[in-house]
PDB file of C-alpha atoms and ligand atoms in Angstrom:
ATOM      1  CA  UNK A   1      -0.120   0.305  -0.252  1.00 97.00           C
ATOM      2  CA  UNK A   2       0.912   3.463  -0.708  1.00 98.00           C
ATOM      3  CA  UNK A   3       0.047   6.309   1.217  1.00 98.00           C
ATOM      4  CA  UNK A   4       0.178   9.777   0.268  1.00 98.00           C
ATOM      5  CA  UNK A   5      -0.520  13.084   1.659  1.00 98.00           C
ATOM      6  CA  UNK A   6      -1.171  15.873  -0.967  1.00 98.00           C
ATOM      7  CA  UNK A   7      -0.121  19.147   0.692  1.00 97.00           C
ATOM      8  CA  UNK A   8       0.531  22.809  -0.122  1.00 96.00           C
ATOM      9  CA  UNK A   9      -0.061  25.584   2.338  1.00 93.00           C
ATOM     10  CA  UNK A  10      -1.245  27.471  -0.678  1.00 93.00           C
ATOM     11  CA  UNK A  11      -4.739  26.934  -2.015  1.00 94.00           C
ATOM     12  CA  UNK A  12      -5.949  26.928  -5.421  1.00 95.00           C
ATOM     13  CA  UNK A  13      -2.711  25.199  -6.706  1.00 96.00           C
ATOM     14  CA  UNK A  14      -4.530  21.948  -7.841  1.00 98.00           C
ATOM     15  CA  UNK A  15      -4.291  19.654  -4.895  1.00 98.00           C
ATOM     16  CA  UNK A  16      -7.961  18.500  -4.950  1.00 98.00           C
ATOM     17  CA  UNK A  17      -7.851  18.326  -8.622  1.00 98.00           C
ATOM     18  CA  UNK A  18      -4.925  16.009  -8.639  1.00 98.00           C
ATOM     19  CA  UNK A  19      -6.176  13.651  -5.834  1.00 98.00           C
ATOM     20  CA  UNK A  20      -9.439  13.353  -7.990  1.00 98.00           C
ATOM     21  CA  UNK A  21      -7.887  12.735 -11.377  1.00 98.00           C
ATOM     22  CA  UNK A  22      -4.863  10.671 -10.230  1.00 98.00           C
ATOM     23  CA  UNK A  23      -6.814   8.588  -8.207  1.00 98.00           C
ATOM     24  CA  UNK A  24      -9.341   7.877 -10.975  1.00 98.00           C
ATOM     25  CA  UNK A  25      -6.503   7.484 -13.217  1.00 98.00           C
ATOM     26  CA  UNK A  26      -5.034   4.482 -10.871  1.00 98.00           C
ATOM     27  CA  UNK A  27      -8.816   3.032 -10.504  1.00 98.00           C
ATOM     28  CA  UNK A  28      -9.171   2.880 -13.890  1.00 98.00           C
ATOM     29  CA  UNK A  29      -5.942   0.721 -14.327  1.00 98.00           C
ATOM     30  CA  UNK A  30      -7.439  -1.686 -11.628  1.00 98.00           C
ATOM     31  CA  UNK A  31      -5.821  -0.491  -8.763  1.00 98.00           C
ATOM     32  CA  UNK A  32      -7.773  -0.135  -5.457  1.00 98.00           C
ATOM     33  CA  UNK A  33      -7.653   3.558  -4.277  1.00 98.00           C
ATOM     34  CA  UNK A  34      -9.365   5.363  -1.684  1.00 98.00           C
ATOM     35  CA  UNK A  35      -9.303   9.116  -1.224  1.00 98.00           C
ATOM     36  CA  UNK A  36      -9.757  11.109   1.810  1.00 98.00           C
ATOM     37  CA  UNK A  37     -11.109  14.486   2.333  1.00 98.00           C
ATOM     38  CA  UNK A  38      -9.182  15.903   4.884  1.00 98.00           C
ATOM     39  CA  UNK A  39     -10.155  19.824   3.847  1.00 97.00           C
ATOM     40  CA  UNK A  40     -13.257  20.962   5.569  1.00 95.00           C
ATOM     41  CA  UNK A  41     -14.349  22.778   2.649  1.00 95.00           C
ATOM     42  CA  UNK A  42     -15.381  19.273   1.205  1.00 96.00           C
ATOM     43  CA  UNK A  43     -14.196  20.133  -2.433  1.00 97.00           C
ATOM     44  CA  UNK A  44     -13.140  16.833  -3.071  1.00 98.00           C
ATOM     45  CA  UNK A  45     -16.524  15.055  -2.530  1.00 97.00           C
ATOM     46  CA  UNK A  46     -18.441  17.584  -4.501  1.00 97.00           C
ATOM     47  CA  UNK A  47     -15.506  16.988  -7.418  1.00 98.00           C
ATOM     48  CA  UNK A  48     -16.409  13.566  -7.407  1.00 98.00           C
ATOM     49  CA  UNK A  49     -20.241  14.418  -7.505  1.00 98.00           C
ATOM     50  CA  UNK A  50     -20.857  13.106  -4.436  1.00 97.00           C
ATOM     51  CA  UNK A  51     -22.826  15.341  -2.198  1.00 94.00           C
ATOM     52  CA  UNK A  52     -21.684  14.348   1.386  1.00 91.00           C
ATOM     53  CA  UNK A  53     -22.668  17.692   3.107  1.00 87.00           C
ATOM     54  CA  UNK A  54     -24.974  15.716   5.645  1.00 91.00           C
ATOM     55  CA  UNK A  55     -22.859  12.568   6.192  1.00 93.00           C
ATOM     56  CA  UNK A  56     -20.421  11.613   8.871  1.00 95.00           C
ATOM     57  CA  UNK A  57     -17.023  11.419   7.297  1.00 97.00           C
ATOM     58  CA  UNK A  58     -13.219  11.889   8.452  1.00 97.00           C
ATOM     59  CA  UNK A  59     -14.397  14.096  11.235  1.00 95.00           C
ATOM     60  CA  UNK A  60     -16.092  11.037  12.797  1.00 95.00           C
ATOM     61  CA  UNK A  61     -12.991   9.387  12.623  1.00 95.00           C
ATOM     62  CA  UNK A  62     -10.707  11.687  14.356  1.00 92.00           C
ATOM     63  CA  UNK A  63     -13.244  13.037  16.610  1.00 90.00           C
ATOM     64  CA  UNK A  64     -15.163   9.705  17.880  1.00 91.00           C
ATOM     65  CA  UNK A  65     -12.562   7.138  16.891  1.00 89.00           C
ATOM     66  CA  UNK A  66     -15.270   5.564  14.506  1.00 93.00           C
ATOM     67  CA  UNK A  67     -13.984   2.963  11.911  1.00 95.00           C
ATOM     68  CA  UNK A  68     -13.152   4.302   8.641  1.00 97.00           C
ATOM     69  CA  UNK A  69     -15.533   1.443   6.894  1.00 95.00           C
ATOM     70  CA  UNK A  70     -18.435   2.960   8.899  1.00 95.00           C
ATOM     71  CA  UNK A  71     -17.834   6.096   6.816  1.00 97.00           C
ATOM     72  CA  UNK A  72     -16.544   5.020   3.356  1.00 97.00           C
ATOM     73  CA  UNK A  73     -18.506   5.853   0.123  1.00 97.00           C
ATOM     74  CA  UNK A  74     -17.964   4.119  -3.029  1.00 97.00           C
ATOM     75  CA  UNK A  75     -17.247   6.918  -5.661  1.00 98.00           C
ATOM     76  CA  UNK A  76     -16.506   4.779  -8.799  1.00 98.00           C
ATOM     77  CA  UNK A  77     -15.290   1.526  -9.595  1.00 98.00           C
ATOM     78  CA  UNK A  78     -12.445   0.705  -7.414  1.00 98.00           C
ATOM     79  CA  UNK A  79     -12.424   4.330  -6.045  1.00 98.00           C
ATOM     80  CA  UNK A  80     -13.766   4.847  -2.513  1.00 98.00           C
ATOM     81  CA  UNK A  81     -14.107   8.163  -0.782  1.00 98.00           C
ATOM     82  CA  UNK A  82     -14.036   9.249   2.898  1.00 98.00           C
ATOM     83  CA  UNK A  83     -15.746  12.530   3.252  1.00 98.00           C
ATOM     84  CA  UNK A  84     -14.588  15.481   5.347  1.00 97.00           C
ATOM     85  CA  UNK A  85     -17.718  15.436   7.506  1.00 96.00           C
ATOM     86  CA  UNK A  86     -19.158  18.633   8.895  1.00 93.00           C
ATOM     87  CA  UNK A  87     -17.383  18.845  12.107  1.00 93.00           C
ATOM     88  CA  UNK A  88     -13.918  18.658  10.650  1.00 93.00           C
ATOM     89  CA  UNK A  89     -13.732  22.545  10.429  1.00 91.00           C
ATOM     90  CA  UNK A  90     -13.958  22.688  14.328  1.00 89.00           C
ATOM     91  CA  UNK A  91     -11.091  20.279  14.451  1.00 87.00           C
ATOM     92  CA  UNK A  92      -8.837  22.336  12.562  1.00 82.00           C
ATOM     93  CA  UNK A  93     -10.189  25.704  13.746  1.00 73.00           C
ATOM     94  CA  UNK A  94      -9.367  25.139  17.474  1.00 63.00           C
ATOM     95  CA  UNK A  95      -6.288  23.125  16.945  1.00 61.00           C
ATOM     96  CA  UNK A  96      -8.169  21.147  19.593  1.00 58.00           C
ATOM     97  CA  UNK A  97      -6.414  18.056  18.944  1.00 63.00           C
ATOM     98  CA  UNK A  98      -3.675  16.706  21.186  1.00 74.00           C
ATOM     99  CA  UNK A  99      -0.372  14.906  20.055  1.00 75.00           C
ATOM    100  CA  UNK A 100      -2.145  11.914  20.779  1.00 79.00           C
ATOM    101  CA  UNK A 101      -5.268  12.705  18.761  1.00 83.00           C
ATOM    102  CA  UNK A 102      -3.189  13.582  15.669  1.00 87.00           C
ATOM    103  CA  UNK A 103      -2.160   9.905  15.550  1.00 89.00           C
ATOM    104  CA  UNK A 104      -5.679   8.751  15.413  1.00 91.00           C
ATOM    105  CA  UNK A 105      -5.664   9.120  11.603  1.00 95.00           C
ATOM    106  CA  UNK A 106      -2.707   6.819  11.093  1.00 96.00           C
ATOM    107  CA  UNK A 107      -4.253   4.045  13.445  1.00 95.00           C
ATOM    108  CA  UNK A 108      -7.689   4.393  11.618  1.00 96.00           C
ATOM    109  CA  UNK A 109      -5.910   3.889   8.321  1.00 97.00           C
ATOM    110  CA  UNK A 110      -4.485   0.376   8.986  1.00 96.00           C
ATOM    111  CA  UNK A 111      -7.755  -1.098   8.331  1.00 96.00           C
ATOM    112  CA  UNK A 112      -7.380  -0.052   4.661  1.00 97.00           C
ATOM    113  CA  UNK A 113      -4.414  -2.390   4.228  1.00 95.00           C
ATOM    114  CA  UNK A 114      -5.956  -4.170   1.329  1.00 97.00           C
ATOM    115  CA  UNK A 115      -5.764  -0.879  -0.798  1.00 98.00           C
ATOM    116  CA  UNK A 116      -3.096   0.030  -3.290  1.00 98.00           C
ATOM    117  CA  UNK A 117      -3.144   3.708  -2.998  1.00 98.00           C
ATOM    118  CA  UNK A 118      -4.191   6.099  -0.392  1.00 98.00           C
ATOM    119  CA  UNK A 119      -4.367   9.810  -0.931  1.00 98.00           C
ATOM    120  CA  UNK A 120      -5.375  12.232   1.682  1.00 98.00           C
ATOM    121  CA  UNK A 121      -6.254  15.697   0.483  1.00 98.00           C
ATOM    122  CA  UNK A 122      -5.229  18.222   2.739  1.00 98.00           C
ATOM    123  CA  UNK A 123      -6.593  21.836   3.436  1.00 97.00           C
ATOM    124  CA  UNK A 124      -4.561  24.763   2.634  1.00 94.00           C
ATOM    125  CA  UNK A 125      -3.058  25.202   6.158  1.00 87.00           C
ATOM    126  CA  UNK A 126      -0.779  23.942   8.449  1.00 85.00           C
ATOM    127  CA  UNK A 127      -2.568  22.999  11.538  1.00 88.00           C
ATOM    128  CA  UNK A 128      -3.759  20.057  13.145  1.00 91.00           C
ATOM    129  CA  UNK A 129      -5.197  18.179   9.903  1.00 94.00           C
ATOM    130  CA  UNK A 130      -1.976  18.647   8.143  1.00 94.00           C
ATOM    131  CA  UNK A 131      -0.029  17.293  11.027  1.00 92.00           C
ATOM    132  CA  UNK A 132      -2.487  14.121  11.497  1.00 94.00           C
ATOM    133  CA  UNK A 133      -1.553  13.710   7.647  1.00 96.00           C
ATOM    134  CA  UNK A 134       2.064  13.991   8.426  1.00 95.00           C
ATOM    135  CA  UNK A 135       1.899  11.304  11.089  1.00 94.00           C
ATOM    136  CA  UNK A 136       0.064   8.804   8.914  1.00 96.00           C
ATOM    137  CA  UNK A 137       1.818   8.777   5.755  1.00 97.00           C
ATOM    138  CA  UNK A 138       5.169   7.901   4.079  1.00 96.00           C
ATOM    139  CA  UNK A 139       4.995   9.818   0.821  1.00 98.00           C
ATOM    140  CA  UNK A 140       4.206  13.358   0.020  1.00 98.00           C
ATOM    141  CA  UNK A 141       2.771  14.925  -3.136  1.00 98.00           C
ATOM    142  CA  UNK A 142       3.189  18.736  -3.332  1.00 97.00           C
ATOM    143  CA  UNK A 143       1.387  20.437  -6.467  1.00 97.00           C
ATOM    144  CA  UNK A 144       3.325  23.780  -7.127  1.00 97.00           C
ATOM    145  CA  UNK A 145       1.628  25.991  -9.621  1.00 95.00           C
ATOM    146  CA  UNK A 146       4.007  27.338 -12.233  1.00 90.00           C
ATOM    147  CA  UNK A 147       3.773  30.990 -11.117  1.00 87.00           C
ATOM    148  CA  UNK A 148       6.552  32.906  -9.387  1.00 79.00           C
ATOM    149  CA  UNK A 149       5.384  33.048  -5.844  1.00 83.00           C
ATOM    150  CA  UNK A 150       4.961  29.432  -5.630  1.00 86.00           C
ATOM    151  CA  UNK A 151       8.949  28.779  -5.090  1.00 87.00           C
ATOM    152  CA  UNK A 152       8.733  31.145  -2.123  1.00 85.00           C
ATOM    153  CA  UNK A 153       5.888  29.066  -0.486  1.00 86.00           C
ATOM    154  CA  UNK A 154       7.941  25.971  -1.262  1.00 90.00           C
ATOM    155  CA  UNK A 155      10.984  26.592   0.530  1.00 87.00           C
ATOM    156  CA  UNK A 156       8.997  27.329   3.837  1.00 87.00           C
ATOM    157  CA  UNK A 157       6.963  24.032   3.338  1.00 91.00           C
ATOM    158  CA  UNK A 158      10.014  22.036   2.832  1.00 90.00           C
ATOM    159  CA  UNK A 159      11.481  23.403   5.728  1.00 89.00           C
ATOM    160  CA  UNK A 160       8.574  22.636   7.999  1.00 89.00           C
ATOM    161  CA  UNK A 161       8.468  18.967   6.469  1.00 94.00           C
ATOM    162  CA  UNK A 162      12.382  18.841   7.386  1.00 93.00           C
ATOM    163  CA  UNK A 163      11.661  19.860  11.298  1.00 92.00           C
ATOM    164  CA  UNK A 164       8.558  17.280  11.089  1.00 90.00           C
ATOM    165  CA  UNK A 165      11.367  14.589   9.893  1.00 95.00           C
ATOM    166  CA  UNK A 166      13.500  15.528  12.424  1.00 95.00           C
ATOM    167  CA  UNK A 167      11.395  15.125  15.152  1.00 88.00           C
ATOM    168  CA  UNK A 168       9.295  12.135  14.103  1.00 85.00           C
ATOM    169  CA  UNK A 169      12.501  10.450  13.310  1.00 91.00           C
ATOM    170  CA  UNK A 170      11.176   9.402   9.728  1.00 92.00           C
ATOM    171  CA  UNK A 171      12.058  10.435   6.238  1.00 96.00           C
ATOM    172  CA  UNK A 172       9.211  10.927   3.677  1.00 97.00           C
ATOM    173  CA  UNK A 173       9.513  10.358   0.023  1.00 97.00           C
ATOM    174  CA  UNK A 174       8.401  13.448  -1.521  1.00 96.00           C
ATOM    175  CA  UNK A 175       7.218  14.316  -4.760  1.00 97.00           C
ATOM    176  CA  UNK A 176       6.766  17.609  -6.766  1.00 97.00           C
ATOM    177  CA  UNK A 177       3.988  17.982  -9.511  1.00 98.00           C
ATOM    178  CA  UNK A 178       4.036  20.954 -11.659  1.00 97.00           C
ATOM    179  CA  UNK A 179       0.103  21.736 -12.082  1.00 97.00           C
ATOM    180  CA  UNK A 180      -1.330  24.689 -14.062  1.00 97.00           C
ATOM    181  CA  UNK A 181       1.596  24.811 -16.648  1.00 97.00           C
ATOM    182  CA  UNK A 182       1.530  27.224 -19.428  1.00 96.00           C
ATOM    183  CA  UNK A 183       4.210  25.628 -21.836  1.00 94.00           C
ATOM    184  CA  UNK A 184       4.664  28.573 -23.861  1.00 95.00           C
ATOM    185  CA  UNK A 185       5.113  31.125 -21.280  1.00 94.00           C
ATOM    186  CA  UNK A 186       8.694  32.007 -20.020  1.00 94.00           C
ATOM    187  CA  UNK A 187       7.370  32.571 -16.543  1.00 93.00           C
ATOM    188  CA  UNK A 188       6.398  28.911 -16.243  1.00 93.00           C
ATOM    189  CA  UNK A 189       9.490  27.738 -18.073  1.00 93.00           C
ATOM    190  CA  UNK A 190      11.817  29.586 -15.436  1.00 93.00           C
ATOM    191  CA  UNK A 191       9.701  27.910 -12.644  1.00 93.00           C
ATOM    192  CA  UNK A 192       9.798  24.362 -14.145  1.00 93.00           C
ATOM    193  CA  UNK A 193      13.573  24.810 -14.709  1.00 94.00           C
ATOM    194  CA  UNK A 194      14.324  26.006 -10.777  1.00 93.00           C
ATOM    195  CA  UNK A 195      12.085  23.212  -9.440  1.00 94.00           C
ATOM    196  CA  UNK A 196      14.348  20.544 -11.647  1.00 94.00           C
ATOM    197  CA  UNK A 197      17.252  22.242 -10.538  1.00 94.00           C
ATOM    198  CA  UNK A 198      16.419  22.283  -6.628  1.00 91.00           C
ATOM    199  CA  UNK A 199      14.593  18.948  -6.367  1.00 92.00           C
ATOM    200  CA  UNK A 200      16.241  16.611  -8.488  1.00 92.00           C
ATOM    201  CA  UNK A 201      14.516  13.332  -8.996  1.00 95.00           C
ATOM    202  CA  UNK A 202      11.819  14.517  -6.691  1.00 96.00           C
ATOM    203  CA  UNK A 203       9.663  16.350 -10.041  1.00 97.00           C
ATOM    204  CA  UNK A 204       7.354  13.951 -11.592  1.00 98.00           C
ATOM    205  CA  UNK A 205       7.921  13.850 -14.997  1.00 98.00           C
ATOM    206  CA  UNK A 206       4.620  15.300 -16.516  1.00 98.00           C
ATOM    207  CA  UNK A 207       3.799  18.931 -15.986  1.00 98.00           C
ATOM    208  CA  UNK A 208      -0.011  19.242 -15.340  1.00 98.00           C
ATOM    209  CA  UNK A 209      -1.209  21.749 -18.283  1.00 98.00           C
ATOM    210  CA  UNK A 210      -3.389  24.596 -17.390  1.00 98.00           C
ATOM    211  CA  UNK A 211      -6.727  23.187 -19.364  1.00 97.00           C
ATOM    212  CA  UNK A 212     -10.589  24.682 -19.643  1.00 98.00           C
ATOM    213  CA  UNK A 213     -11.623  20.956 -18.860  1.00 98.00           C
ATOM    214  CA  UNK A 214      -9.733  20.550 -15.748  1.00 98.00           C
ATOM    215  CA  UNK A 215     -11.680  23.948 -14.505  1.00 98.00           C
ATOM    216  CA  UNK A 216     -14.870  22.876 -15.661  1.00 98.00           C
ATOM    217  CA  UNK A 217     -15.278  19.159 -14.691  1.00 98.00           C
ATOM    218  CA  UNK A 218     -15.416  19.729 -10.954  1.00 98.00           C
ATOM    219  CA  UNK A 219     -19.052  21.780 -11.145  1.00 97.00           C
ATOM    220  CA  UNK A 220     -20.443  18.711 -12.928  1.00 98.00           C
ATOM    221  CA  UNK A 221     -19.053  16.318 -10.475  1.00 98.00           C
ATOM    222  CA  UNK A 222     -16.822  14.595 -12.617  1.00 98.00           C
ATOM    223  CA  UNK A 223     -13.213  13.906 -13.336  1.00 98.00           C
ATOM    224  CA  UNK A 224     -11.645  15.144 -16.095  1.00 98.00           C
ATOM    225  CA  UNK A 225     -11.618  11.558 -17.964  1.00 98.00           C
ATOM    226  CA  UNK A 226     -15.295  11.386 -17.704  1.00 98.00           C
ATOM    227  CA  UNK A 227     -15.799  15.060 -18.570  1.00 98.00           C
ATOM    228  CA  UNK A 228     -13.589  15.263 -21.706  1.00 98.00           C
ATOM    229  CA  UNK A 229     -11.597  12.215 -22.187  1.00 98.00           C
ATOM    230  CA  UNK A 230      -9.546  13.524 -25.150  1.00 97.00           C
ATOM    231  CA  UNK A 231      -8.510  16.703 -23.231  1.00 98.00           C
ATOM    232  CA  UNK A 232      -4.946  17.822 -22.527  1.00 98.00           C
ATOM    233  CA  UNK A 233      -6.081  17.284 -18.773  1.00 98.00           C
ATOM    234  CA  UNK A 234      -6.928  13.958 -19.266  1.00 98.00           C
ATOM    235  CA  UNK A 235      -3.690  13.014 -21.051  1.00 98.00           C
ATOM    236  CA  UNK A 236      -1.691  14.564 -18.371  1.00 98.00           C
ATOM    237  CA  UNK A 237      -3.167  13.189 -15.440  1.00 98.00           C
ATOM    238  CA  UNK A 238      -3.118   9.648 -17.338  1.00 98.00           C
ATOM    239  CA  UNK A 239       0.612  10.437 -17.876  1.00 98.00           C
ATOM    240  CA  UNK A 240       1.297  11.452 -14.099  1.00 98.00           C
ATOM    241  CA  UNK A 241      -0.110   8.120 -12.551  1.00 98.00           C
ATOM    242  CA  UNK A 242       2.477   6.415 -14.774  1.00 98.00           C
ATOM    243  CA  UNK A 243       5.149   8.523 -13.172  1.00 98.00           C
ATOM    244  CA  UNK A 244       3.929   7.463  -9.642  1.00 98.00           C
ATOM    245  CA  UNK A 245       3.948   3.639 -10.591  1.00 97.00           C
ATOM    246  CA  UNK A 246       7.344   3.960 -11.927  1.00 97.00           C
ATOM    247  CA  UNK A 247       9.001   6.824  -9.994  1.00 97.00           C
ATOM    248  CA  UNK A 248       9.618   8.504 -13.123  1.00 98.00           C
ATOM    249  CA  UNK A 249      11.031  11.773 -12.579  1.00 97.00           C
ATOM    250  CA  UNK A 250      12.823  15.011 -14.529  1.00 93.00           C
TER     251      UNK A 250
HETATM  252  N1  ADP B 301      -4.389  22.383 -14.423  1.00 88.27           N
HETATM  253  C1  ADP B 301      -5.864  23.297 -14.458  1.00 88.27           C
HETATM  254  N2  ADP B 301      -6.013  23.633 -15.257  1.00 88.27           N
HETATM  255  C2  ADP B 301      -7.151  24.473 -15.118  1.00 88.27           C
HETATM  256  N3  ADP B 301      -7.979  24.763 -13.934  1.00 88.27           N
HETATM  257  C3  ADP B 301      -7.453  23.904 -13.111  1.00 88.27           C
HETATM  258  C4  ADP B 301      -6.002  22.939 -13.141  1.00 88.27           C
HETATM  259  N4  ADP B 301      -5.653  22.745 -12.104  1.00 88.27           N
HETATM  260  C5  ADP B 301      -6.813  23.314 -10.876  1.00 88.27           C
HETATM  261  N5  ADP B 301      -7.239  24.073 -11.654  1.00 88.27           N
HETATM  262  C6  ADP B 301      -8.834  24.783 -11.157  1.00 88.27           C
HETATM  263  O1  ADP B 301      -8.354  25.406 -10.050  1.00 88.27           O
HETATM  264  C7  ADP B 301      -9.024  25.639  -8.985  1.00 88.27           C
HETATM  265  C8  ADP B 301      -8.374  25.117  -7.611  1.00 88.27           C
HETATM  266  O2  ADP B 301      -7.902  23.925  -7.683  1.00 88.27           O
HETATM  267  P1  ADP B 301      -8.216  23.181  -6.604  1.00 88.27           P
HETATM  268  O3  ADP B 301      -7.582  21.820  -7.282  1.00 88.27           O
HETATM  269  O4  ADP B 301      -9.067  23.212  -5.725  1.00 88.27           O
HETATM  270  O5  ADP B 301      -6.560  23.552  -5.883  1.00 88.27           O
HETATM  271  P2  ADP B 301      -6.154  23.268  -4.077  1.00 88.27           P
HETATM  272  O6  ADP B 301      -6.981  22.042  -3.812  1.00 88.27           O
HETATM  273  O7  ADP B 301      -4.807  23.061  -4.063  1.00 88.27           O
HETATM  274  O8  ADP B 301      -6.899  24.539  -3.734  1.00 88.27           O
HETATM  275  C9  ADP B 301     -10.114  24.702  -9.058  1.00 88.27           C
HETATM  276  O9  ADP B 301     -11.322  25.800  -9.791  1.00 88.27           O
HETATM  277  C10 ADP B 301      -9.651  23.719 -10.327  1.00 88.27           C
HETATM  278  O10 ADP B 301     -10.703  23.225 -11.053  1.00 88.27           O
HETATM  279 MG1   MG B 302      -8.507  21.566  -2.350  1.00 88.27          MG
END
């Protein structure tokens, strides 16, 4: 089983888009995949066309130690979703969780050991929820939008991850995925080049191009494959799934 936290404290960089579409691409290839909506906004559930506003989700697992199997929703063939649940927000806001509570997620995920892939869609923050995810995973996927300010945020994020690694005595496998890429823009090329320089063997080979199909598909509750199968977005996320399976980097 491979367990990923998809993180970046910046919003709008493509975390949720990446979780939904990458998970779908892997599920379509016969992998067993579970995605966890750890963002109180609940965009992942909505992106997959599931109205989870009134159901219990990962909030119940973290607060009441419910079993994950009680809150799993079948989203597609081979693809399960754990919704956020409406009490997740309160957990993040009060930073209520203790260090012990931050380990509940890790403990709960053990019951999913028949899965090939688990992706945790994290909120754009660095509080209790993200820390819970960091306790739970071995691999980290960082979507980085190809714009100038992305690089600033990224060095901060890497610093936080390093501190966490040292205090926990564990090492993450870290992957960067370039998102919202405009192949013909010089700035995007510059960001691309510096990512490859700074993070050798960590940047997954396929940059995800900015594509209208990717922007539109969530409002139909569809992945890009279902919404517009022949689009650049579908091509890119299919190829990114191969990158992840093969460890293919730039
Ligand atoms: N490659 C892309 N091309 C076009 N629109 C995109 C792309 N990636 C993400 N988006 C859109 O940008 C917005 C933010 O993406 P999202 O995945 O929700 O980011 P995050 O989860 O990091 O906040 C969404 O409306 C999404 O549809
Ligand atoms: Mg999101």
